Coordinates of C-alpha atoms and ligand atoms in Angstrom, one line a residue:
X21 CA -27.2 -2.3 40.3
X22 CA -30.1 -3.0 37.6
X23 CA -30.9 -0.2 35.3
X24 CA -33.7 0.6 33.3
X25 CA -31.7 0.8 29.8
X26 CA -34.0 0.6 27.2
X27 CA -32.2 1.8 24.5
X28 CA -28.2 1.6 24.1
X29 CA -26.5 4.3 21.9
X30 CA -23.1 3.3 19.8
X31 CA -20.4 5.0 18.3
X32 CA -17.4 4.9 16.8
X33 CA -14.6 7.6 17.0
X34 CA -11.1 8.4 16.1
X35 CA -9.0 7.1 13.4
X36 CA -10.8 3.7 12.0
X37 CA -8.9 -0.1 12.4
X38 CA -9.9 -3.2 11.7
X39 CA -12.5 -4.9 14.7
X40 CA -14.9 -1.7 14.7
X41 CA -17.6 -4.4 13.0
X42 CA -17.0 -7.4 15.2
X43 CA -17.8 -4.8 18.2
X44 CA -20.7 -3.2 16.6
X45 CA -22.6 -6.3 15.6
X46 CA -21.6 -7.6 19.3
X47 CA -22.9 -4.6 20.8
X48 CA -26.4 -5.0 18.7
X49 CA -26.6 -8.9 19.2
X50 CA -25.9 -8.7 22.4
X51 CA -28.2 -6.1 23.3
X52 CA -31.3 -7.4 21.4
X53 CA -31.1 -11.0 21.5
X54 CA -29.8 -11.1 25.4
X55 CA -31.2 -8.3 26.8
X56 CA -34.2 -7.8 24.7
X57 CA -34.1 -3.8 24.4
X58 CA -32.5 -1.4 21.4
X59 CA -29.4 -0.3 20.0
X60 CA -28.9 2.8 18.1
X61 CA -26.2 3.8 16.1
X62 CA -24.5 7.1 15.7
X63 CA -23.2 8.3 12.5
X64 CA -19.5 9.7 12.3
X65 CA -18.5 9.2 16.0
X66 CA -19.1 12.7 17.8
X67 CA -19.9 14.3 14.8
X68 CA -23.6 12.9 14.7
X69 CA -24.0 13.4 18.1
X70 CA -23.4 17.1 17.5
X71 CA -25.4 17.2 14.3
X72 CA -28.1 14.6 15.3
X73 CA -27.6 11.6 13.2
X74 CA -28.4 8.2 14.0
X75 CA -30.3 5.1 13.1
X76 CA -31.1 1.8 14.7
X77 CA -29.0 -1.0 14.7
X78 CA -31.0 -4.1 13.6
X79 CA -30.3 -8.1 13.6
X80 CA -30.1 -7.1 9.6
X81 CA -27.5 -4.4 9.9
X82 CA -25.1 -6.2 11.4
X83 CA -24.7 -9.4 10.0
X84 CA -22.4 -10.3 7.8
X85 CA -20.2 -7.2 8.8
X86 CA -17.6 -9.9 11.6
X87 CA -14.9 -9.9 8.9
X88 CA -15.6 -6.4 7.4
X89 CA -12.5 -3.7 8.0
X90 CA -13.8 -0.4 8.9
X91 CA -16.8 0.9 11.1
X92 CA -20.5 0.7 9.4
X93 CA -21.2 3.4 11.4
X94 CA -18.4 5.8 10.0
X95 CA -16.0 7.8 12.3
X96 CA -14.2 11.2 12.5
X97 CA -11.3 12.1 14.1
X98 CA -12.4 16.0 14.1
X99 CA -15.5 16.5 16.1
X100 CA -14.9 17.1 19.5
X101 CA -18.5 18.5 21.4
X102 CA -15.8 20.4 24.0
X103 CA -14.0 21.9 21.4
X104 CA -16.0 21.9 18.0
X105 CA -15.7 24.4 15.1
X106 CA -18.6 26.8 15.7
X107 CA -17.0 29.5 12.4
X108 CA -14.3 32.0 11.7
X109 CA -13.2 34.6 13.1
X110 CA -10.5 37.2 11.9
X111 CA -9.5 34.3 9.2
X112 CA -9.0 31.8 12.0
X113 CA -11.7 28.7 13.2
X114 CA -13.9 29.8 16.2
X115 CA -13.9 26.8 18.7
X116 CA -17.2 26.6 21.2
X117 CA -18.2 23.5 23.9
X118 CA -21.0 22.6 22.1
X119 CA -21.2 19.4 24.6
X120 CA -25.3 20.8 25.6
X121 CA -26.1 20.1 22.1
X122 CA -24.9 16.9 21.6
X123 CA -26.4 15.6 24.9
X124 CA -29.4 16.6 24.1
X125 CA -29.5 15.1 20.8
X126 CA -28.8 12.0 22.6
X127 CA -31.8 12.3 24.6
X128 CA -33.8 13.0 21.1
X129 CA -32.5 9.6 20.3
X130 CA -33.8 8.5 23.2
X131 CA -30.7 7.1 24.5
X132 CA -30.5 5.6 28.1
X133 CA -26.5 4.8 28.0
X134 CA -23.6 5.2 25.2
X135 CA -21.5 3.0 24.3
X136 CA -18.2 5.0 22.9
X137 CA -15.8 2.8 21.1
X138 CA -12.7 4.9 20.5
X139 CA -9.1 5.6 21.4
X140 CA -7.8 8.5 24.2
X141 CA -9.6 11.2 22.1
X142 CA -12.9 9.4 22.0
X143 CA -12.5 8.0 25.4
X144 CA -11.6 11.0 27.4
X145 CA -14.5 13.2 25.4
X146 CA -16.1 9.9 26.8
X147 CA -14.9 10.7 30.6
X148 CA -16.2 14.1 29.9
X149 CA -19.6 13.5 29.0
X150 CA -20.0 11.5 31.8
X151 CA -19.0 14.1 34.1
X152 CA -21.8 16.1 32.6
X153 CA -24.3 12.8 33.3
X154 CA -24.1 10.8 30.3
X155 CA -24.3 7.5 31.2
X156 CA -21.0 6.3 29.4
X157 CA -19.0 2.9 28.5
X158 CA -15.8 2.6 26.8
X159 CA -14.4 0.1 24.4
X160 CA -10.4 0.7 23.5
X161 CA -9.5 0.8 19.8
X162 CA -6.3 1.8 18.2
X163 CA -3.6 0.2 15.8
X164 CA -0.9 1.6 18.3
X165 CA -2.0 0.0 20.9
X166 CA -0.8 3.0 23.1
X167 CA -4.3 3.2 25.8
X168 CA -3.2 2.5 29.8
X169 CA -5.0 0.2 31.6
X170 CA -5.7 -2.8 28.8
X171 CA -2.9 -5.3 27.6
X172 CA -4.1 -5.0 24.3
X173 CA -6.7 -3.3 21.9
X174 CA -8.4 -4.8 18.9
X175 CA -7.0 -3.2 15.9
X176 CA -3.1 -3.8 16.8
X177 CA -2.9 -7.4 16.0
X178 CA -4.6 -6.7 12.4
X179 CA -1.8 -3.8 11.9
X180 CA 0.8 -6.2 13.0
X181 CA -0.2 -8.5 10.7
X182 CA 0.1 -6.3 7.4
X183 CA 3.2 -4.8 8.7
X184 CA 5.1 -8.4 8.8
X185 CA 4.0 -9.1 5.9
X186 CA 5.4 -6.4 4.2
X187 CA 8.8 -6.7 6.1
X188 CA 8.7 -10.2 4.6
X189 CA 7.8 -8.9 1.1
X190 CA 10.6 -6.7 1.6
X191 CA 13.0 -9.2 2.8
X192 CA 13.0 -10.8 -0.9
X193 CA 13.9 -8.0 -2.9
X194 CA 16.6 -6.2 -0.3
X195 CA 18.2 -9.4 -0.6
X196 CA 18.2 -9.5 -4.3
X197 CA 19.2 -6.2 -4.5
X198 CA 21.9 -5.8 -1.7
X199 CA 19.7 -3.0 -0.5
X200 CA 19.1 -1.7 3.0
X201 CA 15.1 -1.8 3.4
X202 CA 13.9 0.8 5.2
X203 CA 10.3 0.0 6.3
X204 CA 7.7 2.9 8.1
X205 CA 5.0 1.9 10.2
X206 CA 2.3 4.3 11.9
X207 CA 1.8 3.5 16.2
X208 CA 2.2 7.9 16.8
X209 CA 4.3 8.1 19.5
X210 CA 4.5 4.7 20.6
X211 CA 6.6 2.2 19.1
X212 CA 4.4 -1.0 19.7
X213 CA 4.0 -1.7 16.2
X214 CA 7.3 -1.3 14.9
X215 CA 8.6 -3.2 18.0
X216 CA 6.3 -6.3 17.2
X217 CA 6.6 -6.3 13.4
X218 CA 10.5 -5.8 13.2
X219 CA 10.4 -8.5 16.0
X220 CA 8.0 -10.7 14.0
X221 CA 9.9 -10.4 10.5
X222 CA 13.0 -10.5 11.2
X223 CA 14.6 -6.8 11.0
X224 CA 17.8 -5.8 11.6
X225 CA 17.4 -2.5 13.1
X226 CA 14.4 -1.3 15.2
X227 CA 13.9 2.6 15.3
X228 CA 11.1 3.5 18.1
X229 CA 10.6 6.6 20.0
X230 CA 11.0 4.8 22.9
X231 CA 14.8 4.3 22.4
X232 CA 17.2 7.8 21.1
X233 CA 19.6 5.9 18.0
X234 CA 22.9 7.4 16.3
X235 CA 23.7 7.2 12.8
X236 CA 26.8 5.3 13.8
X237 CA 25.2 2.8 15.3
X238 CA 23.0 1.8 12.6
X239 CA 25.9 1.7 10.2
X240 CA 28.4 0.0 12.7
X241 CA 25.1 -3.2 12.5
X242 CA 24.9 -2.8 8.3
X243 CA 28.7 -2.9 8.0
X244 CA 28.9 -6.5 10.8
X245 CA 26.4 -8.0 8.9
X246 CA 28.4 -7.2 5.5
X247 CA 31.3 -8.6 6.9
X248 CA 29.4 -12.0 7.8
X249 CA 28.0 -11.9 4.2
X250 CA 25.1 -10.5 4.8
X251 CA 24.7 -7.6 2.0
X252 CA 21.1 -6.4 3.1
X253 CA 19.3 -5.1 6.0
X254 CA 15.7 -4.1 6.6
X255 CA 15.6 -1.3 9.5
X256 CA 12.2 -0.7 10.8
X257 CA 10.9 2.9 12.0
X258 CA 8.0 4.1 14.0
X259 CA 6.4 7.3 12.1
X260 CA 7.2 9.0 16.1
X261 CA 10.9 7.9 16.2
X262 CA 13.0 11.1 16.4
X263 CA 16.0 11.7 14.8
X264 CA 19.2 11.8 17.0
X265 CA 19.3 15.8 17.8
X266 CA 15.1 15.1 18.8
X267 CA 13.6 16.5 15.7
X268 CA 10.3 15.0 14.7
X269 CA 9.2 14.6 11.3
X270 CA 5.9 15.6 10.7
X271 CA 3.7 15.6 7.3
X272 CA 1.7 17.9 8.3
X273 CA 2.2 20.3 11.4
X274 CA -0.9 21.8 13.0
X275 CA 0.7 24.3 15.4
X276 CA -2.7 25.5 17.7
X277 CA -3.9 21.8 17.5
X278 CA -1.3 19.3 18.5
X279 CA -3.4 16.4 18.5
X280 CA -4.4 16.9 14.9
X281 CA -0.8 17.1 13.3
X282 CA 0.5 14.1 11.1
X283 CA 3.2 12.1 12.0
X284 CA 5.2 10.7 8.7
X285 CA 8.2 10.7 6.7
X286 CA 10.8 10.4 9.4
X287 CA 11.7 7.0 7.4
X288 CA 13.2 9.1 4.6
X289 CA 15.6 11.3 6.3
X290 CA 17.1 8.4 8.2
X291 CA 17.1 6.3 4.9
X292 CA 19.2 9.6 3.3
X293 CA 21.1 9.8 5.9
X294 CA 22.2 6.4 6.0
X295 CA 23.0 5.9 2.5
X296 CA 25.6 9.1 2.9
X297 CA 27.2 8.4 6.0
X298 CA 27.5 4.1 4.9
X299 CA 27.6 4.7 1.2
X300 CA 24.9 1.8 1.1
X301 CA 21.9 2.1 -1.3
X302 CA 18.6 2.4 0.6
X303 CA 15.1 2.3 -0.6
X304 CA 12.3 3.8 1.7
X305 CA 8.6 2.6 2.0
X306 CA 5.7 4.1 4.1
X307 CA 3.3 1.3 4.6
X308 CA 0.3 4.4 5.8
X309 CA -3.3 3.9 5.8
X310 CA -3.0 0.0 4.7
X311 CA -1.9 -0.8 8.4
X312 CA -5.7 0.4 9.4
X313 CA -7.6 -1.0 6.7
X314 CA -8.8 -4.9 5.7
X315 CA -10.0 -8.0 7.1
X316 CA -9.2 -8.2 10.4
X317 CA -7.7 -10.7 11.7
X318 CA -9.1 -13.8 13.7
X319 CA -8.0 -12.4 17.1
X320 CA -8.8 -8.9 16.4
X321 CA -12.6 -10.1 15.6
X322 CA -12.6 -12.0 19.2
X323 CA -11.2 -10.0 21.2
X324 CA -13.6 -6.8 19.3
X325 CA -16.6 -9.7 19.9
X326 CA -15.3 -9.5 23.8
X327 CA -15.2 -6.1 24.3
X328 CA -18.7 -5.3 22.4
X329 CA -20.2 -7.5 25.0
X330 CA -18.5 -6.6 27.9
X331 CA -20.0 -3.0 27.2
X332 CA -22.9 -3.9 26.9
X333 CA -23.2 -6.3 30.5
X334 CA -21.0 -3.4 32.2
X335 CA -24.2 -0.9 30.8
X336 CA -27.2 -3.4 31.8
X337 CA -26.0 -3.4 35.5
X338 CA -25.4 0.2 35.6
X339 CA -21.5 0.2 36.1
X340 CA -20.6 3.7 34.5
X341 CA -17.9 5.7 33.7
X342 CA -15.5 2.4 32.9
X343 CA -13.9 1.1 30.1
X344 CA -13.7 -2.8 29.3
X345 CA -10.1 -4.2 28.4
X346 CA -7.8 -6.9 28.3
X347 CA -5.9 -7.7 31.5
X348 CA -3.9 -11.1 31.7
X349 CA -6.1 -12.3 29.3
X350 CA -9.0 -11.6 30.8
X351 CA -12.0 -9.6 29.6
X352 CA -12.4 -6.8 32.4
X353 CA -12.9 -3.4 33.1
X354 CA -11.5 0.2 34.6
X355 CA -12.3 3.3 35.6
X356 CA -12.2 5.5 32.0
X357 CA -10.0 7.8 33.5
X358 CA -7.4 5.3 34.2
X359 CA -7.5 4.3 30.6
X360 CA -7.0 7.7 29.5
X361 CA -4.8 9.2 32.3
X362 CA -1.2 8.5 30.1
X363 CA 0.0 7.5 27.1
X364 CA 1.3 3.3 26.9
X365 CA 4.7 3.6 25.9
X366 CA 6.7 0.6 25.2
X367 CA 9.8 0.3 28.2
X368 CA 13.3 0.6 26.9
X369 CA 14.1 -2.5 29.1
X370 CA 11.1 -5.0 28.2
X371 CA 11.3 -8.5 27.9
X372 CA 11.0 -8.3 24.7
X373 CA 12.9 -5.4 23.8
X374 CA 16.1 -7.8 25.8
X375 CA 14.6 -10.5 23.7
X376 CA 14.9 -8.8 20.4
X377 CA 18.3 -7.7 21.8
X378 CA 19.1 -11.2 21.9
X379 CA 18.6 -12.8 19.0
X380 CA 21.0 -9.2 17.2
X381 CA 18.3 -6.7 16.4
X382 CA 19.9 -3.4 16.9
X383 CA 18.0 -0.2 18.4
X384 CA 20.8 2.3 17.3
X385 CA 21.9 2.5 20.3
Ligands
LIG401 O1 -3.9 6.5 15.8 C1 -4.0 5.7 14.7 C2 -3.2 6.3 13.6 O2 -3.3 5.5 12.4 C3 -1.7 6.6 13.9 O3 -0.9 5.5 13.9 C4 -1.4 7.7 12.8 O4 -0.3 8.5 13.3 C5 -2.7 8.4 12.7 O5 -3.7 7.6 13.2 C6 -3.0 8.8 11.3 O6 -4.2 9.6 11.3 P1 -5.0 10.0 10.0 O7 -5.8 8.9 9.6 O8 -5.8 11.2 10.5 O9 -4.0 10.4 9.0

């Protein structure tokens, strides 16, 4: 089906990662120089749909941006049009669907379609305004690389990237030191990250959610590689792993609002822990907010470049309601609610979960 799209809407939502750029400027190229017609950019994801803020996207706007970390456009993780912050009441925030609003604004923009760039957040509020009869098209972003229904999204390979490298940078002084390394990476409750890192540099001991670990196991793999000479280990753990009785550790816990409570620290109980129960020394680092920011890398600017254009054909012949992605390497696309139906988890018995068996990284099991 041809539509009459004259004017393409774009935003960004959710946590940031490196790649928003290289889809934004692939979204506006795309849109003016094959398509001829304009693109409009939304400030602060939802939020400026909400409050009415937006500008055009121009040839000038977006170039020079491919290897820029970060979204031009901004983004918020807060404003949900379903479920926005409308005031207090009796000292607690008021929430109100406030979805009219924002649609409306959108048609003050004069946008035909909407291109939401996001992760399940963004993409199910995405679902949901297309159930109300917004044209919609998703693009999946996220370090964790946790969204059904795409092999990949851009983001992770950036995030993998810094986290190897500071496994590596960490290799050097736990060996110096006879230290065990204890390393935190984000990925929620997904362990892709600290699976592919730890695999990538080398650690000793994997920690994801995915997989339950005992204390005695991850001394029983510090004190074997002692006896083969070996006075160091680096154990890598996912900000979701849970400690052996299920406990998460959270930084911040926000009881009526799941979705918005901070994962973090987990690292440094188990890095306590170990130190008593192996009487080794252990040093803890949380690598935070620099897995999400810089240059992205080479693929993540591709595959971004991919998906921005992918939106943008899936919009111009009318296909709605979808959400492009990766599958067997292969730019394609899916139904949004497919994308957003559950959570990616990484399978206790994947290839390479055996594979990092194989070559001695421990899981604490
Ligand atoms: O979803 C991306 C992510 O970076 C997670 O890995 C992490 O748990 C969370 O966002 C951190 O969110 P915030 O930037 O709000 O602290």
């Amino acid at each position: 089906m041809q539509t009459t799209i004259k004017r393409l809407g774009i935003l960004t939502g959710g946590g940031d990662c490196p790649g928003l750029n290289a889809v934004i400027r692939a979204v506006t190229k795309t849109a003016i120089y094959r398509y001829g017609i304009e693109v409009v950019g939304i400030v602060d994801g939802f939020g400026g749909m909400i409050e009415n803020r937006s500008h055009f996207l121009e040839d000038c706007h977006v170039s020079g941006i491919l290897h820029r970390g970060g979204t031009i456009l901004g983004t918020t993780n807060r404003d949900n049009p379903f479920r926005y912050a409308v005031g207090i009441e009796n000292g607690k925030t008021k929430w109100g669907d406030v979805s009219d609003r924002a649609i409306c604004n959108l048609e003050k923009m004069g946008i035909d379609a909407l291109v939401v760039v996001g992760g399940d957040g963004s993409l199910n509020i995405a679902h949901e305004l297309y159930a109300k009869g917004v044209p919609v098209v998703g693009i999946p972003k996220t370090i964790d690389n946790d969204l059904s229904a795409t092999d990949l999204t851009f983001g992770f390979d950036t995030a993998l990237n810094t986290a190897t490298d500071a496994i590596d940078k960490l290799h050097t002084t736990a060996e110096s030191h006879h230290r065990v390394m204890l390393l935190e990476v984000m990925g929620r409750n997904a362990g892709w990250i600290a699976l592919h890192s730890g695999t990538a540099g080398g650690g000793d001991v994997i920690l994801i959610p995915e997989i339950p670990f005992s204390y005695e196991a991850i001394c029983q793999k510090i004190s074997d590689r002692r006896k083969m000479g070996k006075k160091f280990s680096i154990i890598v753990v996912a900000e979701g792993a849970s400690l052996p009785d299920g406990e998460l550790i959270y930084q911040k816990e926000v009881p009526d609002n799941p979705h918005h409570s901070k994962l973090g620290g987990v690292a440094d109980v188990i890095g306590n822990t170990v130190s008593e129960h192996c009487g080794v020394e252990t040093r803890v680092t949380v690598l935070g907010h620099l897995q999400r920011g810089g240059t992205p890398t080479p693929f993540d600017r591709i595959l971004g470049t991919r998906f921005g254009v992918k939106a943008v054909e899936l919009a111009m012949e009318g296909t709605f309601d979808q959400m492009a992605c990766l599958c067997n390497g292969e730019v394609q696309s899916v139904p949004l609610h497919d994308a957003v139906s559950e959570q990616k988890l990484v399978k206790a018995d994947s290839e390479l979960v055996r594979a990092a068996k194989s070559v001695g990284i421990s899981f604490g099991e």
